[in-house]
mmCIF file with all atom_site columns, C-alpha atoms in Angstrom:
data_model
loop_
_atom_site.group_PDB
_atom_site.id
_atom_site.type_symbol
_atom_site.label_atom_id
_atom_site.label_alt_id
_atom_site.label_comp_id
_atom_site.label_asym_id
_atom_site.label_entity_id
_atom_site.label_seq_id
_atom_site.pdbx_PDB_ins_code
_atom_site.Cartn_x
_atom_site.Cartn_y
_atom_site.Cartn_z
_atom_site.occupancy
_atom_site.B_iso_or_equiv
_atom_site.pdbx_formal_charge
_atom_site.auth_seq_id
_atom_site.auth_comp_id
_atom_site.auth_asym_id
_atom_site.auth_atom_id
_atom_site.pdbx_PDB_model_num
ATOM 1  C CA . UNK A 1 1  ? -43.224 -26.004 47.165 1.00 88.00 ? 1386 UNK A CA 1
ATOM 2  C CA . UNK A 1 2  ? -42.985 -23.116 44.921 1.00 94.00 ? 1387 UNK A CA 1
ATOM 3  C CA . UNK A 1 3  ? -43.937 -23.836 40.916 1.00 97.00 ? 1388 UNK A CA 1
ATOM 4  C CA . UNK A 1 4  ? -42.808 -20.965 38.416 1.00 98.00 ? 1389 UNK A CA 1
ATOM 5  C CA . UNK A 1 5  ? -45.153 -21.067 35.035 1.00 98.00 ? 1390 UNK A CA 1
ATOM 6  C CA . UNK A 1 6  ? -42.967 -19.417 32.102 1.00 98.00 ? 1391 UNK A CA 1
ATOM 7  C CA . UNK A 1 7  ? -44.635 -17.943 28.878 1.00 98.00 ? 1392 UNK A CA 1
ATOM 8  C CA . UNK A 1 8  ? -43.320 -16.352 26.184 1.00 98.00 ? 1393 UNK A CA 1
ATOM 9  C CA . UNK A 1 9  ? -43.917 -15.139 22.679 1.00 98.00 ? 1394 UNK A CA 1
ATOM 10 C CA . UNK A 1 10 ? -42.358 -13.378 19.851 1.00 98.00 ? 1395 UNK A CA 1
ATOM 11 C CA . UNK A 1 11 ? -44.927 -10.414 18.387 1.00 98.00 ? 1396 UNK A CA 1
ATOM 12 C CA . UNK A 1 12 ? -44.992 -9.968  14.768 1.00 97.00 ? 1397 UNK A CA 1
ATOM 13 C CA . UNK A 1 13 ? -42.533 -7.637  13.738 1.00 95.00 ? 1398 UNK A CA 1
ATOM 14 C CA . UNK A 1 14 ? -42.816 -3.777  15.397 1.00 95.00 ? 1399 UNK A CA 1
ATOM 15 C CA . UNK A 1 15 ? -46.287 -5.297  17.626 1.00 97.00 ? 1400 UNK A CA 1
ATOM 16 C CA . UNK A 1 16 ? -43.504 -5.722  20.675 1.00 97.00 ? 1401 UNK A CA 1
ATOM 17 C CA . UNK A 1 17 ? -45.552 -3.316  22.627 1.00 97.00 ? 1402 UNK A CA 1
ATOM 18 C CA . UNK A 1 18 ? -48.438 -4.473  21.909 1.00 97.00 ? 1403 UNK A CA 1
ATOM 19 C CA . UNK A 1 19 ? -47.901 -8.184  22.823 1.00 98.00 ? 1404 UNK A CA 1
ATOM 20 C CA . UNK A 1 20 ? -46.563 -6.643  26.077 1.00 98.00 ? 1405 UNK A CA 1
ATOM 21 C CA . UNK A 1 21 ? -49.679 -5.004  26.663 1.00 98.00 ? 1406 UNK A CA 1
ATOM 22 C CA . UNK A 1 22 ? -52.000 -7.898  25.966 1.00 98.00 ? 1407 UNK A CA 1
ATOM 23 C CA . UNK A 1 23 ? -50.346 -9.912  27.996 1.00 98.00 ? 1408 UNK A CA 1
ATOM 24 C CA . UNK A 1 24 ? -50.654 -7.588  31.116 1.00 98.00 ? 1409 UNK A CA 1
ATOM 25 C CA . UNK A 1 25 ? -54.218 -7.265  30.163 1.00 97.00 ? 1410 UNK A CA 1
ATOM 26 C CA . UNK A 1 26 ? -55.096 -10.826 30.506 1.00 97.00 ? 1411 UNK A CA 1
ATOM 27 C CA . UNK A 1 27 ? -56.805 -11.988 33.716 1.00 96.00 ? 1412 UNK A CA 1
ATOM 28 C CA . UNK A 1 28 ? -56.263 -15.381 35.329 1.00 97.00 ? 1413 UNK A CA 1
ATOM 29 C CA . UNK A 1 29 ? -58.749 -17.699 37.377 1.00 96.00 ? 1414 UNK A CA 1
ATOM 30 C CA . UNK A 1 30 ? -56.625 -17.631 40.045 1.00 97.00 ? 1415 UNK A CA 1
ATOM 31 C CA . UNK A 1 31 ? -54.201 -14.956 41.801 1.00 96.00 ? 1416 UNK A CA 1
ATOM 32 C CA . UNK A 1 32 ? -50.859 -15.898 41.454 1.00 98.00 ? 1417 UNK A CA 1
ATOM 33 C CA . UNK A 1 33 ? -48.018 -15.195 44.204 1.00 97.00 ? 1418 UNK A CA 1
ATOM 34 C CA . UNK A 1 34 ? -46.087 -13.033 41.588 1.00 97.00 ? 1419 UNK A CA 1
ATOM 35 C CA . UNK A 1 35 ? -46.143 -11.853 38.030 1.00 98.00 ? 1420 UNK A CA 1
ATOM 36 C CA . UNK A 1 36 ? -43.415 -10.608 36.323 1.00 98.00 ? 1421 UNK A CA 1
ATOM 37 C CA . UNK A 1 37 ? -43.162 -9.494  32.222 1.00 98.00 ? 1422 UNK A CA 1
ATOM 38 C CA . UNK A 1 38 ? -40.003 -9.422  30.665 1.00 98.00 ? 1423 UNK A CA 1
ATOM 39 C CA . UNK A 1 39 ? -39.403 -8.280  26.889 1.00 97.00 ? 1424 UNK A CA 1
ATOM 40 C CA . UNK A 1 40 ? -36.444 -8.707  24.407 1.00 97.00 ? 1425 UNK A CA 1
ATOM 41 C CA . UNK A 1 41 ? -35.000 -8.268  21.097 1.00 96.00 ? 1426 UNK A CA 1
ATOM 42 C CA . UNK A 1 42 ? -37.038 -9.519  18.261 1.00 94.00 ? 1427 UNK A CA 1
ATOM 43 C CA . UNK A 1 43 ? -40.219 -8.263  20.224 1.00 96.00 ? 1428 UNK A CA 1
ATOM 44 C CA . UNK A 1 44 ? -40.584 -11.368 22.297 1.00 97.00 ? 1429 UNK A CA 1
ATOM 45 C CA . UNK A 1 45 ? -42.433 -11.108 25.312 1.00 98.00 ? 1430 UNK A CA 1
ATOM 46 C CA . UNK A 1 46 ? -41.624 -13.240 28.803 1.00 98.00 ? 1431 UNK A CA 1
ATOM 47 C CA . UNK A 1 47 ? -43.989 -13.579 31.631 1.00 98.00 ? 1432 UNK A CA 1
ATOM 48 C CA . UNK A 1 48 ? -43.442 -15.576 35.010 1.00 98.00 ? 1433 UNK A CA 1
ATOM 49 C CA . UNK A 1 49 ? -45.918 -16.367 37.074 1.00 98.00 ? 1434 UNK A CA 1
ATOM 50 C CA . UNK A 1 50 ? -45.118 -17.890 40.717 1.00 98.00 ? 1435 UNK A CA 1
ATOM 51 C CA . UNK A 1 51 ? -47.631 -20.058 42.583 1.00 98.00 ? 1436 UNK A CA 1
ATOM 52 C CA . UNK A 1 52 ? -47.384 -21.945 45.951 1.00 97.00 ? 1437 UNK A CA 1
ATOM 53 C CA . UNK A 1 53 ? -48.572 -25.324 44.378 1.00 97.00 ? 1438 UNK A CA 1
ATOM 54 C CA . UNK A 1 54 ? -47.663 -29.087 43.614 1.00 96.00 ? 1439 UNK A CA 1
ATOM 55 C CA . UNK A 1 55 ? -45.290 -29.217 40.529 1.00 96.00 ? 1440 UNK A CA 1
ATOM 56 C CA . UNK A 1 56 ? -48.416 -31.010 38.620 1.00 96.00 ? 1441 UNK A CA 1
ATOM 57 C CA . UNK A 1 57 ? -50.977 -28.940 40.198 1.00 97.00 ? 1442 UNK A CA 1
ATOM 58 C CA . UNK A 1 58 ? -53.724 -27.544 37.515 1.00 97.00 ? 1443 UNK A CA 1
ATOM 59 C CA . UNK A 1 59 ? -53.123 -24.037 37.244 1.00 98.00 ? 1444 UNK A CA 1
ATOM 60 C CA . UNK A 1 60 ? -54.191 -21.181 35.267 1.00 97.00 ? 1445 UNK A CA 1
ATOM 61 C CA . UNK A 1 61 ? -51.724 -19.789 32.166 1.00 95.00 ? 1446 UNK A CA 1
ATOM 62 C CA . UNK A 1 62 ? -51.794 -17.255 29.986 1.00 96.00 ? 1447 UNK A CA 1
ATOM 63 C CA . UNK A 1 63 ? -53.632 -18.300 26.723 1.00 95.00 ? 1448 UNK A CA 1
ATOM 64 C CA . UNK A 1 64 ? -52.633 -18.119 22.732 1.00 95.00 ? 1449 UNK A CA 1
ATOM 65 C CA . UNK A 1 65 ? -52.691 -14.292 21.575 1.00 95.00 ? 1450 UNK A CA 1
ATOM 66 C CA . UNK A 1 66 ? -55.519 -14.307 18.972 1.00 88.00 ? 1451 UNK A CA 1
ATOM 67 C CA . UNK A 1 67 ? -55.042 -13.550 15.105 1.00 87.00 ? 1452 UNK A CA 1
ATOM 68 C CA . UNK A 1 68 ? -51.575 -12.521 14.004 1.00 93.00 ? 1453 UNK A CA 1
ATOM 69 C CA . UNK A 1 69 ? -50.208 -10.543 17.030 1.00 96.00 ? 1454 UNK A CA 1
ATOM 70 C CA . UNK A 1 70 ? -47.507 -13.575 17.624 1.00 97.00 ? 1455 UNK A CA 1
ATOM 71 C CA . UNK A 1 71 ? -45.445 -15.018 14.774 1.00 96.00 ? 1456 UNK A CA 1
ATOM 72 C CA . UNK A 1 72 ? -45.087 -18.886 16.458 1.00 95.00 ? 1457 UNK A CA 1
ATOM 73 C CA . UNK A 1 73 ? -46.607 -21.041 18.816 1.00 94.00 ? 1458 UNK A CA 1
ATOM 74 C CA . UNK A 1 74 ? -46.458 -19.617 22.417 1.00 97.00 ? 1459 UNK A CA 1
ATOM 75 C CA . UNK A 1 75 ? -43.064 -21.658 24.350 1.00 97.00 ? 1460 UNK A CA 1
ATOM 76 C CA . UNK A 1 76 ? -44.474 -22.611 27.688 1.00 97.00 ? 1461 UNK A CA 1
ATOM 77 C CA . UNK A 1 77 ? -42.107 -23.964 30.509 1.00 98.00 ? 1462 UNK A CA 1
ATOM 78 C CA . UNK A 1 78 ? -42.575 -25.179 34.039 1.00 98.00 ? 1463 UNK A CA 1
ATOM 79 C CA . UNK A 1 79 ? -40.353 -24.992 36.881 1.00 97.00 ? 1464 UNK A CA 1
ATOM 80 C CA . UNK A 1 80 ? -40.021 -25.852 40.665 1.00 96.00 ? 1465 UNK A CA 1
ATOM 81 C CA . UNK A 1 81 ? -38.167 -23.967 43.065 1.00 92.00 ? 1466 UNK A CA 1
ATOM 82 C CA . UNK A 1 82 ? -35.065 -25.500 44.719 1.00 92.00 ? 1467 UNK A CA 1
ATOM 83 C CA . UNK A 1 83 ? -33.299 -24.986 47.977 1.00 86.00 ? 1468 UNK A CA 1
ATOM 84 C CA . UNK A 1 84 ? -30.094 -22.976 47.673 1.00 86.00 ? 1469 UNK A CA 1
ATOM 85 C CA . UNK A 1 85 ? -26.534 -25.101 47.667 1.00 79.00 ? 1470 UNK A CA 1
#
């Protein structure tokens, strides 16, 4: 089964590039199948990691950024891949 972990944070105003660089620099305890980075208006950063694992498997996730880099708590979601219709 393929599981996707989504991590989304909103940087403090004007610090979106810094948050993106921070996210790119984070090492995980294991290497995912794939890791993708996205950005959006309002200095938001999204990271999706793909894993070959069960839905409820314990998987490494990006931490909360320290200090005042973000304006709110990080949002996290977990999804499992489904067969195409």
